[in-house]
Short mmCIF file of C-alpha atoms and ligand atoms in Angstrom, two decimals:
data_model
loop_
_atom_site.label_atom_id
_atom_site.label_comp_id
_atom_site.label_asym_id
_atom_site.label_seq_id
_atom_site.Cartn_x
_atom_site.Cartn_y
_atom_site.Cartn_z
CA MET S 1 -174.36 -115.95 153.44
CA ILE S 2 -173.83 -113.39 150.69
CA VAL S 3 -170.75 -113.29 148.48
CA THR S 4 -169.65 -110.65 145.96
CA ALA S 5 -166.92 -111.31 143.43
CA SER S 6 -165.61 -108.85 140.79
CA ALA S 7 -163.51 -109.37 137.68
CA PRO S 8 -161.78 -106.93 135.27
CA GLY S 9 -162.29 -106.18 131.57
CA LYS S 10 -159.37 -106.47 129.19
CA LEU S 11 -157.38 -104.78 126.44
CA MET S 12 -156.03 -107.14 123.75
CA LEU S 13 -152.42 -106.03 123.06
CA PHE S 14 -150.97 -108.36 120.36
CA GLY S 15 -152.11 -111.47 118.48
CA GLU S 16 -155.86 -111.07 118.08
CA HIS S 17 -157.56 -113.36 115.54
CA ALA S 18 -154.50 -115.67 115.38
CA VAL S 19 -155.23 -116.64 118.98
CA VAL S 20 -158.56 -118.18 117.89
CA TYR S 21 -156.47 -120.89 116.09
CA GLY S 22 -154.20 -121.60 119.05
CA TYR S 23 -151.43 -119.08 118.31
CA PRO S 24 -150.26 -116.92 121.24
CA CYS S 25 -151.48 -113.45 122.25
CA LEU S 26 -150.77 -110.83 124.92
CA VAL S 27 -153.62 -109.29 126.86
CA THR S 28 -153.72 -106.87 129.78
CA THR S 29 -156.53 -106.06 132.21
CA VAL S 30 -158.29 -102.69 132.63
CA ASP S 31 -159.74 -101.23 135.84
CA LEU S 32 -163.31 -101.47 134.53
CA ARG S 33 -164.81 -104.22 136.70
CA VAL S 34 -168.06 -106.17 136.67
CA SER S 35 -169.43 -107.94 139.74
CA THR S 36 -171.74 -110.71 140.84
CA THR S 37 -173.36 -110.92 144.29
CA ILE S 38 -174.93 -114.25 145.25
CA GLU S 39 -177.12 -115.17 148.20
CA ARG S 40 -178.45 -118.65 149.00
CA THR S 41 -182.21 -118.84 149.42
CA GLN S 42 -184.77 -121.47 150.45
CA SER S 43 -186.95 -120.62 147.39
CA GLY S 44 -186.01 -123.47 145.08
CA THR S 45 -185.55 -120.95 142.27
CA ILE S 46 -182.68 -119.09 140.67
CA ASP S 47 -183.47 -115.38 140.53
CA ILE S 48 -180.99 -113.42 138.40
CA ALA S 49 -181.19 -109.61 138.47
CA PRO S 50 -178.74 -108.00 136.07
CA SER S 51 -178.33 -104.23 136.41
CA LEU S 52 -176.52 -101.54 134.58
CA PRO S 53 -175.77 -98.19 136.22
CA GLY S 54 -178.78 -95.90 135.81
CA GLU S 55 -181.12 -98.65 134.63
CA ALA S 56 -183.95 -100.40 136.55
CA GLU S 57 -183.19 -103.86 137.83
CA GLN S 58 -184.96 -106.70 135.95
CA HIS S 59 -185.53 -110.24 137.30
CA TYR S 60 -185.15 -113.52 135.43
CA LEU S 61 -186.51 -116.53 137.29
CA PHE S 62 -185.62 -120.14 136.64
CA THR S 63 -186.46 -123.41 138.46
CA LEU S 64 -183.51 -125.58 139.48
CA ASP S 65 -184.56 -128.11 136.81
CA GLU S 66 -184.45 -125.44 134.11
CA ILE S 67 -180.99 -124.41 135.24
CA VAL S 68 -179.38 -127.84 135.26
CA GLN S 69 -180.93 -129.10 132.01
CA SER S 70 -178.18 -128.88 129.43
CA ASN S 71 -180.41 -128.04 126.44
CA VAL S 72 -182.03 -124.86 127.81
CA ILE S 73 -181.21 -121.66 125.90
CA PHE S 74 -181.14 -118.78 128.40
CA PRO S 75 -182.30 -115.21 127.61
CA LYS S 76 -179.45 -113.12 126.19
CA ALA S 77 -179.35 -110.69 129.13
CA VAL S 78 -178.43 -113.48 131.56
CA SER S 79 -176.98 -116.15 129.24
CA PHE S 80 -173.46 -116.14 130.69
CA VAL S 81 -174.53 -115.99 134.36
CA ALA S 82 -177.27 -118.65 134.00
CA SER S 83 -174.97 -120.92 132.01
CA ALA S 84 -172.18 -120.44 134.62
CA ILE S 85 -174.60 -121.59 137.36
CA ALA S 86 -175.74 -124.54 135.22
CA HIS S 87 -172.17 -125.70 134.60
CA PHE S 88 -171.16 -125.22 138.24
CA PHE S 89 -174.21 -127.10 139.58
CA ARG S 90 -173.69 -130.00 137.15
CA ARG S 91 -169.92 -130.22 137.64
CA TYR S 92 -169.92 -130.03 141.45
CA ASN S 93 -173.33 -131.63 142.02
CA VAL S 94 -174.66 -128.60 143.90
CA ARG S 95 -178.33 -127.56 144.03
CA SER S 96 -179.70 -124.50 145.89
CA GLY S 97 -182.05 -121.62 145.48
CA LEU S 98 -180.08 -118.45 144.69
CA HIS S 99 -180.59 -114.75 144.41
CA ILE S 100 -178.01 -113.19 142.15
CA MET S 101 -177.31 -109.58 141.30
CA THR S 102 -174.86 -108.62 138.65
CA THR S 103 -173.53 -105.17 137.85
CA GLY S 104 -172.20 -104.50 134.41
CA LEU S 105 -170.61 -101.39 132.95
CA ALA S 106 -172.75 -98.43 131.78
CA LYS S 107 -170.53 -98.31 128.72
CA ASN S 108 -168.05 -101.10 128.15
CA TYR S 109 -166.22 -99.73 125.07
CA GLY S 110 -165.64 -103.37 123.99
CA LEU S 111 -163.28 -103.66 126.97
CA GLY S 112 -165.67 -105.03 129.57
CA SER S 113 -166.55 -108.54 128.65
CA SER S 114 -169.07 -111.30 129.12
CA SER S 115 -166.12 -113.45 130.14
CA ALA S 116 -165.50 -111.18 133.14
CA ILE S 117 -169.08 -111.64 134.42
CA THR S 118 -168.77 -115.42 133.88
CA VAL S 119 -165.52 -115.51 135.88
CA ALA S 120 -166.96 -113.34 138.67
CA THR S 121 -170.05 -115.63 138.91
CA ILE S 122 -167.98 -118.81 139.13
CA ALA S 123 -165.64 -117.24 141.74
CA ALA S 124 -168.65 -116.17 143.83
CA LEU S 125 -170.21 -119.69 143.58
CA ASN S 126 -166.85 -121.21 144.49
CA ALA S 127 -166.68 -119.10 147.68
CA LEU S 128 -170.35 -119.62 148.51
CA PHE S 129 -170.24 -123.44 148.28
CA ASN S 130 -166.65 -123.66 149.50
CA VAL S 131 -165.49 -125.83 146.59
CA GLN S 132 -161.95 -124.38 146.78
CA LEU S 133 -161.30 -124.20 143.02
CA SER S 134 -157.83 -123.16 141.92
CA SER S 135 -157.41 -120.33 139.34
CA ARG S 136 -156.85 -123.01 136.69
CA GLU S 137 -160.15 -124.73 137.57
CA ILE S 138 -162.01 -121.39 137.53
CA PHE S 139 -160.51 -120.71 134.09
CA ASP S 140 -161.47 -124.18 132.73
CA LEU S 141 -165.06 -123.90 133.95
CA ALA S 142 -165.49 -120.29 132.81
CA PHE S 143 -164.01 -121.07 129.36
CA ALA S 144 -166.40 -124.04 128.98
CA VAL S 145 -169.29 -121.67 129.76
CA VAL S 146 -168.15 -119.07 127.23
CA LEU S 147 -167.67 -121.70 124.51
CA ASP S 148 -171.11 -123.05 125.25
CA VAL S 149 -172.85 -119.64 125.04
CA GLN S 150 -170.81 -118.40 122.06
CA ARG S 151 -171.09 -121.74 120.22
CA GLY S 152 -167.35 -122.27 119.97
CA THR S 153 -166.21 -118.91 118.60
CA ALA S 154 -163.88 -117.73 121.37
CA SER S 155 -160.21 -118.20 122.14
CA GLY S 156 -160.58 -117.77 125.94
CA PHE S 157 -157.93 -115.01 126.21
CA ASP S 158 -160.35 -112.71 127.98
CA VAL S 159 -161.32 -115.44 130.44
CA ALA S 160 -157.67 -115.84 131.36
CA ALA S 161 -157.24 -112.07 131.79
CA ALA S 162 -160.26 -111.90 134.06
CA VAL S 163 -159.00 -114.83 136.21
CA TYR S 164 -155.28 -114.05 136.51
CA GLY S 165 -155.23 -110.23 136.10
CA GLY S 166 -152.22 -108.17 135.05
CA THR S 167 -150.69 -108.92 131.65
CA VAL S 168 -151.01 -112.46 130.39
CA TYR S 169 -149.29 -114.51 127.70
CA TYR S 170 -151.97 -116.88 126.40
CA SER S 171 -151.51 -119.67 123.93
CA LYS S 172 -152.91 -123.02 122.64
CA ARG S 173 -156.45 -122.06 123.60
CA GLY S 174 -155.58 -121.97 127.28
CA ASP S 175 -153.11 -124.81 127.59
CA ILE S 176 -150.48 -122.13 128.22
CA ILE S 177 -151.41 -119.23 130.48
CA GLU S 178 -148.50 -117.22 131.82
CA PRO S 179 -149.13 -114.12 133.97
CA LEU S 180 -146.18 -111.79 133.28
CA GLU S 181 -144.16 -109.82 135.81
CA LEU S 182 -143.89 -106.46 134.05
CA PRO S 183 -143.85 -102.74 134.58
CA ALA S 184 -147.48 -101.69 134.02
CA PRO S 185 -147.79 -100.80 130.33
CA SER S 186 -148.74 -97.15 129.74
CA PHE S 187 -150.75 -97.16 126.54
CA ILE S 188 -153.20 -94.43 125.45
CA VAL S 189 -156.55 -96.10 124.82
CA GLY S 190 -159.12 -94.64 122.41
CA TYR S 191 -162.69 -95.72 121.70
CA SER S 192 -163.61 -95.34 118.04
CA GLY S 193 -167.32 -94.81 118.83
CA GLU S 194 -168.43 -97.81 116.83
CA LYS S 195 -169.50 -101.04 118.53
CA VAL S 196 -169.25 -104.20 116.49
CA SER S 197 -169.97 -107.89 116.87
CA THR S 198 -166.79 -109.81 117.64
CA THR S 199 -168.42 -113.04 116.45
CA ASP S 200 -169.11 -111.54 112.98
CA TYR S 201 -165.46 -110.46 112.61
CA VAL S 202 -164.16 -113.81 113.85
CA GLU S 203 -166.39 -115.52 111.24
CA GLN S 204 -165.24 -113.13 108.48
CA VAL S 205 -161.52 -113.98 109.23
CA ARG S 206 -162.43 -117.70 109.44
CA ARG S 207 -163.90 -117.53 105.93
CA LEU S 208 -160.80 -115.77 104.59
CA TYR S 209 -158.58 -118.40 106.28
CA GLN S 210 -160.63 -121.18 104.69
CA GLN S 211 -160.44 -119.49 101.25
CA MET S 212 -156.71 -118.68 101.35
CA PRO S 213 -154.99 -120.87 103.93
CA THR S 214 -151.57 -120.63 102.25
CA LEU S 215 -151.65 -116.82 102.58
CA ILE S 216 -153.28 -116.53 105.99
CA GLU S 217 -151.21 -119.20 107.73
CA PRO S 218 -147.93 -117.22 107.33
CA ILE S 219 -149.68 -114.05 108.58
CA PHE S 220 -150.62 -115.91 111.77
CA ALA S 221 -147.03 -117.19 112.00
CA LEU S 222 -145.73 -113.59 111.73
CA MET S 223 -148.17 -112.50 114.44
CA THR S 224 -146.71 -115.24 116.64
CA THR S 225 -143.22 -113.80 116.15
CA ILE S 226 -144.56 -110.33 116.97
CA VAL S 227 -146.13 -111.63 120.20
CA GLU S 228 -142.88 -113.32 121.28
CA GLN S 229 -140.84 -110.16 120.56
CA ALA S 230 -143.48 -107.90 122.21
CA ARG S 231 -143.28 -110.02 125.31
CA LEU S 232 -139.55 -109.29 125.56
CA ALA S 233 -140.03 -105.60 124.74
CA LEU S 234 -142.74 -105.23 127.40
CA HIS S 235 -140.40 -106.83 129.94
CA ALA S 236 -137.65 -104.41 128.97
CA GLY S 237 -140.06 -101.40 128.91
CA ASP S 238 -138.68 -100.71 125.41
CA HIS S 239 -141.33 -98.31 124.07
CA ALA S 240 -139.74 -97.84 120.64
CA GLU S 241 -139.65 -101.59 120.02
CA ILE S 242 -143.21 -102.02 121.36
CA GLY S 243 -144.40 -99.25 119.02
CA ARG S 244 -142.71 -100.82 115.96
CA LEU S 245 -144.30 -104.18 116.73
CA MET S 246 -147.70 -102.52 117.20
CA ASN S 247 -147.44 -100.96 113.75
CA ILE S 248 -146.48 -104.21 112.11
CA ASN S 249 -149.26 -106.11 113.92
CA GLN S 250 -151.67 -103.43 112.72
CA GLY S 251 -150.55 -103.91 109.11
CA LEU S 252 -151.20 -107.64 109.38
CA LEU S 253 -154.66 -107.06 110.91
CA ASP S 254 -155.39 -104.74 108.00
CA SER S 255 -154.43 -107.56 105.62
CA LEU S 256 -157.03 -109.73 107.30
CA GLY S 257 -159.68 -107.14 106.51
CA VAL S 258 -160.62 -106.06 110.04
CA ASN S 259 -159.28 -102.48 109.91
CA THR S 260 -161.86 -99.71 109.36
CA LEU S 261 -161.66 -95.95 108.82
CA SER S 262 -162.94 -95.27 112.33
CA LEU S 263 -159.83 -97.09 113.65
CA ALA S 264 -157.37 -96.09 110.90
CA ARG S 265 -158.04 -92.34 111.42
CA PRO S 266 -156.98 -92.20 115.08
CA ILE S 267 -154.17 -94.71 114.41
CA PHE S 268 -152.61 -92.52 111.71
CA ALA S 269 -153.38 -89.36 113.67
CA ALA S 270 -151.57 -90.78 116.74
CA ARG S 271 -148.52 -91.72 114.66
CA ASP S 272 -148.48 -88.33 112.91
CA ALA S 273 -148.53 -86.64 116.35
CA GLY S 274 -145.43 -88.51 117.46
CA ALA S 275 -146.69 -91.88 118.80
CA LEU S 276 -144.14 -94.68 118.56
CA GLY S 277 -146.86 -97.01 117.44
CA ALA S 278 -150.61 -97.54 117.29
CA LYS S 279 -152.93 -100.44 116.55
CA LEU S 280 -156.49 -101.66 116.96
CA SER S 281 -157.36 -103.89 119.90
CA GLY S 282 -159.61 -106.92 119.63
CA ALA S 283 -161.75 -108.06 116.73
CA GLY S 284 -161.48 -104.83 114.70
CA GLY S 285 -164.27 -103.09 112.79
CA GLY S 286 -164.56 -100.53 115.66
CA ASP S 287 -164.29 -100.56 119.44
CA CYS S 288 -160.80 -99.61 120.67
CA MET S 289 -157.35 -98.72 119.39
CA PHE S 290 -154.34 -97.81 121.47
CA ALA S 291 -151.09 -95.96 121.04
CA ILE S 292 -147.74 -95.75 122.76
CA ALA S 293 -145.84 -92.50 123.11
CA ASP S 294 -142.93 -91.08 125.06
CA ASP S 295 -143.95 -88.63 127.78
CA ASP S 296 -143.09 -85.52 125.71
CA ALA S 297 -145.40 -86.58 122.85
CA ARG S 298 -148.25 -87.95 125.02
CA GLY S 299 -150.33 -84.75 125.17
CA ALA S 300 -150.14 -84.22 121.38
CA VAL S 301 -151.05 -87.84 120.73
CA ILE S 302 -154.10 -87.62 122.97
CA THR S 303 -155.26 -84.43 121.24
CA ALA S 304 -154.69 -85.96 117.81
CA MET S 305 -156.70 -89.09 118.66
CA GLN S 306 -159.55 -86.92 119.97
CA SER S 307 -159.51 -84.79 116.81
CA ALA S 308 -159.72 -88.00 114.77
CA GLY S 309 -163.01 -88.91 116.45
CA CYS S 310 -161.85 -90.99 119.42
CA GLU S 311 -162.91 -90.83 122.99
CA VAL S 312 -159.66 -91.17 124.95
CA LEU S 313 -160.34 -93.39 127.97
CA ASP S 314 -158.93 -92.80 131.43
CA VAL S 315 -158.31 -96.43 132.30
CA ALA S 316 -155.55 -98.03 134.33
CA LEU S 317 -154.01 -101.22 132.85
CA HIS S 318 -152.40 -104.34 134.32
CA THR S 319 -154.84 -104.40 137.26
CA ASP S 320 -155.99 -107.24 139.57
CA GLY S 321 -157.82 -110.32 138.39
CA VAL S 322 -160.97 -111.80 139.93
CA CYS S 323 -161.37 -111.36 143.65
CA ILE S 324 -163.91 -111.81 146.41
CA ASP S 325 -165.01 -108.36 147.53
CA THR S 326 -166.92 -109.31 150.71
O1 LIG H 1 -163.21 -107.80 120.28
P1 LIG H 1 -162.64 -108.37 121.53
O2 LIG H 1 -161.95 -107.34 122.39
O3 LIG H 1 -163.64 -109.20 122.29
O4 LIG H 1 -161.47 -109.36 121.15
C1 LIG H 1 -161.66 -110.41 120.19
C2 LIG H 1 -160.35 -111.10 119.92
C3 LIG H 1 -160.42 -112.20 118.88
O5 LIG H 1 -159.12 -112.77 118.81
C4 LIG H 1 -160.74 -111.65 117.51
C5 LIG H 1 -161.46 -113.26 119.23
C6 LIG H 1 -161.04 -114.16 120.38
O6 LIG H 1 -161.93 -114.79 121.00
O7 LIG H 1 -159.86 -114.28 120.69
#
């Protein structure tokens, strides 16, 4: 039997960084999907072949013992997939030879995520071994894997987005996960051209928080208020309110030190061209920003973002979560 599962990448909308400490955030999915195909074999080995479009397939071979031992550090290229198999085998007492193929994104823009491949792998194993995990159980296992691989520096918001799809209100490090019934948000997404390490930026903010807790705590509290109001504004489709909240959230992210010129340029250019709001998305330092504009200003905002050095991405938002494709 062969099973393929795919899961979406994500765009962080509001509440990044604060969410690491249990405060809420809002995240939506993008139609950039990663997939995992798994076949059971009699070989007694786990053969993982990650591939990126246009690149030759490579194979990473492990014995079953290597996979289930909890102290093995897996090669970076397959760390999330191998660790997902290890957690799944240990938790559900399953052992089998496997051949696994994963397909990533040629260019992920910081939107595709390791969490998505982890979720796709667990969903494929769930179907293959007929364990009948609920979405909640897939989330819990995938989040445990991500925490294991990233040594604790992750909030789990992207795991929730990959599992549930659409737009998700995420809080208390996953104790609260609420998929929202909304009109699909129509943001303009721009890639700054710079790729950064999320872990480095999370650490940078953690140090600032430790040095100045009395200043940073109220910033996180304000971000929480923004998330709650943004949730209402998204429900109402109130673009002007969403834009104002984006601008305020952006100011607070700047105060945490994660804004950079490569993000600030297209953010100001978008606003100058008539956007109702613009902010960075995710850890900061680079990767993506996004803007919101009424239809009549949309073309000018796109042109302004491009002139400010951004690649404007043609991505659909609020798309389906993990699913079995075959
Ligand atoms: O850079 P991204 O898109 O992976 O988002 C990181 C968001 C943070 O809140 C900074 C970290 C996290 O795990 O929530």
